[in-house]
Coordinates of C-alpha atoms in Angstrom, one line a residue:
V432 CA 21.3 13.2 0.3
L433 CA 20.0 10.3 -1.9
P434 CA 20.6 9.5 -5.5
N435 CA 17.1 10.4 -6.8
A436 CA 13.6 11.5 -5.9
S437 CA 12.1 8.0 -5.7
S438 CA 14.8 6.8 -3.3
A439 CA 14.3 9.9 -1.1
V440 CA 10.6 9.5 -0.9
T441 CA 10.9 5.7 -0.2
A442 CA 13.5 6.1 2.5
T443 CA 11.5 9.0 4.2
L444 CA 8.2 7.0 4.1
V445 CA 10.0 4.1 5.9
L446 CA 11.5 6.5 8.5
I447 CA 8.1 8.3 9.1
V448 CA 6.4 4.9 9.8
A449 CA 9.3 3.6 11.9
L450 CA 9.4 6.5 14.4
P451 CA 6.1 5.9 16.3
A452 CA 6.6 2.1 15.9
A453 CA 9.9 2.6 17.8
G454 CA 8.1 4.5 20.6
L455 CA 9.6 7.8 19.3
P456 CA 7.7 11.1 18.6
G457 CA 6.3 11.3 15.0
G458 CA 8.1 13.1 12.3
H459 CA 7.6 15.2 9.2
A460 CA 9.8 15.8 6.2
G461 CA 10.4 18.0 3.2
I462 CA 11.9 16.8 -0.1
D463 CA 13.3 18.7 -3.0
C464 CA 15.8 17.5 -5.6
G465 CA 18.5 19.4 -7.4
P466 CA 22.1 20.6 -7.0
V467 CA 23.8 20.8 -3.6
V468 CA 27.1 21.9 -2.3
E469 CA 28.9 19.3 -0.2
R470 CA 31.7 20.5 2.0
E471 CA 33.4 18.9 5.0
G472 CA 30.6 16.4 5.5
D473 CA 27.8 19.0 5.3
V474 CA 25.4 19.9 2.5
F475 CA 24.3 23.4 1.6
G476 CA 22.3 25.2 -1.1
R477 CA 18.8 26.2 -2.3
T478 CA 17.8 22.5 -2.6
V479 CA 18.6 21.9 1.0
N480 CA 16.9 25.1 2.2
L481 CA 13.7 24.4 0.3
A482 CA 13.5 20.9 1.7
A483 CA 14.0 22.2 5.2
R484 CA 11.3 24.9 4.8
L485 CA 8.9 22.2 3.4
S486 CA 9.6 20.1 6.5
D487 CA 8.7 23.0 8.7
L488 CA 5.3 23.3 6.9
A489 CA 4.5 19.6 6.9
P490 CA 2.2 18.3 9.8
D491 CA 3.3 15.4 11.8
G492 CA 3.5 12.2 9.9
S493 CA 3.6 14.0 6.5
I494 CA 6.0 14.3 3.7
Y495 CA 5.8 17.5 1.6
A496 CA 7.6 17.6 -1.7
T497 CA 8.1 19.9 -4.6
A498 CA 6.7 19.5 -8.1
K499 CA 10.1 18.6 -9.3
V500 CA 10.2 15.6 -6.9
V501 CA 6.8 14.5 -7.9
E502 CA 7.6 14.6 -11.7
E503 CA 10.6 12.3 -11.0
L504 CA 8.9 9.7 -8.9
T505 CA 9.0 6.1 -10.1
G506 CA 8.7 2.7 -8.5
P507 CA 6.3 1.9 -5.6
R508 CA 2.7 3.1 -5.9
L509 CA 2.4 6.5 -4.2
V510 CA -0.4 8.9 -3.6
V511 CA 0.4 12.5 -4.5
E512 CA -2.0 15.2 -3.3
P513 CA -1.6 18.9 -4.0
V514 CA -1.4 21.0 -0.9
G515 CA -1.3 24.3 -2.8
T516 CA 1.1 27.1 -3.4
E517 CA 2.9 28.2 -0.3
D518 CA 5.0 31.3 0.1
V519 CA 8.2 29.6 1.3
Q520 CA 10.5 31.8 3.4
G521 CA 13.6 32.8 1.4
I522 CA 12.3 31.0 -1.7
G523 CA 8.9 32.5 -2.7
A524 CA 5.8 30.8 -4.2
T525 CA 6.3 27.1 -4.3
E526 CA 3.8 24.4 -5.4
V527 CA 3.7 21.9 -2.6
F528 CA 2.4 18.2 -2.7
R529 CA 1.9 15.6 0.1
V530 CA 3.3 12.2 -0.7
T531 CA 2.0 9.0 1.0
R532 CA 1.9 5.2 0.2
E533 CA -1.1 4.0 -1.8
A534 CA -4.0 2.9 0.5
A535 CA -7.2 1.0 -0.5
G536 CA -9.6 3.2 -2.5
R537 CA -7.2 6.0 -3.3
V538 CA -5.9 7.2 -6.6
S539 CA -2.2 6.6 -7.1
R540 CA 0.5 7.5 -9.6

């Protein structure tokens, strides 16, 4: 749980890059933002479920995010690419985006 969409994306990008650099297997992640239920050190709810399902869909080295996350992004230059609409288990049709750091010659937001 992080305070906003930008900090979640930034922290996740750092982690995705750090895994292989540390000799660990690559990772993938899903990010959604919204209300969660916190109880006894654990987090529950639709927001958590959707993030987990997006992580399941994301290929190695990728971050998948919802439109709500993309709308709230601020800060470092990022590349947002539409993946398409996915039928997410237990959620339904969800617009999905891949988020990466800006690279030379790419359009950023």
